[in-house]
Short mmCIF file of C-alpha atoms in Angstrom, two decimals:
data_model
loop_
_atom_site.label_atom_id
_atom_site.label_comp_id
_atom_site.label_asym_id
_atom_site.label_seq_id
_atom_site.Cartn_x
_atom_site.Cartn_y
_atom_site.Cartn_z
CA LEU A 1 1.05 -73.71 -28.38
CA MET A 2 3.45 -73.87 -25.86
CA LEU A 3 2.01 -77.01 -24.44
CA LYS A 4 1.35 -78.44 -28.10
CA SER A 5 5.18 -81.01 -27.75
CA PRO A 6 4.87 -81.99 -24.59
CA ILE A 7 1.27 -83.29 -24.85
CA LEU A 8 2.29 -85.16 -27.81
CA SER A 9 5.83 -86.25 -26.69
CA SER A 10 6.06 -90.03 -26.11
CA ARG A 11 4.89 -91.94 -22.40
CA THR A 12 7.39 -91.27 -19.94
CA THR A 13 8.83 -93.44 -16.48
CA VAL A 14 9.18 -90.66 -13.28
CA GLY A 15 10.44 -92.36 -9.67
CA ASP A 16 13.51 -93.05 -8.48
CA GLU A 17 13.95 -96.75 -9.09
CA LYS A 18 16.42 -96.27 -6.33
CA VAL A 19 13.96 -95.59 -3.59
CA ASP A 20 10.75 -97.31 -4.88
CA ASN A 21 10.76 -100.39 -7.45
CA THR A 22 7.31 -99.15 -8.69
CA PRO A 23 7.97 -96.56 -11.33
CA LEU A 24 5.36 -94.55 -12.80
CA ILE A 25 4.38 -94.18 -16.62
CA VAL A 26 2.88 -90.70 -17.10
CA GLU A 27 1.30 -90.16 -20.28
CA PRO A 28 1.23 -86.51 -21.57
CA LEU A 29 -1.49 -87.14 -23.71
CA ARG A 30 -4.01 -89.52 -21.84
CA ILE A 31 -3.76 -86.60 -18.85
CA ALA A 32 -5.12 -83.66 -21.30
CA GLU A 33 -7.68 -85.89 -22.26
CA GLN A 34 -9.09 -86.03 -18.60
CA VAL A 35 -8.61 -83.02 -17.91
CA LEU A 36 -10.31 -82.11 -21.01
CA LEU A 37 -13.15 -84.08 -19.96
CA LEU A 38 -13.43 -82.69 -15.93
CA ARG A 39 -13.17 -79.31 -17.66
CA ASP A 40 -16.21 -79.88 -19.58
CA LYS A 41 -18.51 -82.12 -17.16
CA LEU A 42 -17.46 -78.90 -14.80
CA ALA A 43 -18.77 -76.28 -17.57
CA LEU A 44 -21.70 -78.47 -17.82
CA GLU A 45 -22.45 -78.29 -13.84
CA TRP A 46 -21.37 -74.35 -14.21
CA MET A 47 -24.77 -74.36 -16.83
CA GLU A 48 -27.29 -76.65 -14.36
CA ILE A 49 -26.17 -74.25 -11.55
CA MET A 50 -26.78 -70.45 -13.23
CA GLN A 51 -29.84 -71.85 -15.05
CA ALA A 52 -31.23 -72.11 -11.31
CA VAL A 53 -30.64 -68.48 -10.78
CA PRO A 54 -33.42 -66.10 -11.04
CA SER A 55 -33.33 -63.91 -13.37
CA GLU A 56 -33.88 -61.34 -11.13
CA HIS A 57 -30.39 -61.49 -9.68
CA THR A 58 -29.41 -60.19 -13.42
CA ASP A 59 -31.78 -57.22 -12.90
CA ILE A 60 -29.95 -56.62 -9.18
CA ARG A 61 -26.94 -56.65 -10.91
CA ARG A 62 -27.40 -54.47 -13.89
CA MET A 63 -28.75 -51.29 -11.83
CA GLN A 64 -25.45 -52.76 -9.63
CA LEU A 65 -23.62 -51.70 -11.90
CA ALA A 66 -24.71 -49.07 -12.90
CA ARG A 67 -24.83 -47.25 -10.43
CA LEU A 68 -21.08 -47.92 -10.05
CA MET A 69 -20.84 -46.35 -13.75
CA GLY A 70 -23.24 -43.00 -12.44
CA GLN A 71 -25.35 -43.78 -14.15
CA PRO A 72 -29.43 -43.46 -13.28
CA THR A 73 -31.74 -46.41 -12.28
CA LEU A 74 -35.02 -46.78 -13.64
CA ASP A 75 -35.51 -47.94 -9.84
CA THR A 76 -34.92 -45.71 -7.44
CA THR A 77 -35.65 -47.74 -4.14
CA ASP A 78 -33.07 -49.83 -2.58
CA GLU A 79 -35.29 -52.25 -1.68
CA PHE A 80 -32.33 -55.13 -2.83
CA GLN A 81 -30.52 -53.57 -0.63
#
């Protein structure tokens, strides 16, 4: 991967010591870990949200896709519009 080298590099000090005497220490591996933890948390939240969506929405989306593709649908009414 392209990011493997920067992630595995040692921590780096960033900042202009002439302007600010407090340098910022950047630890690529720790940042990557935090990003992955946040990504995991968001994925779990999204799964919970999607489980709350009624299954009828799936049928509606399937009918809409069939219409877009020019395929006949079983339901000829336009109740969902």
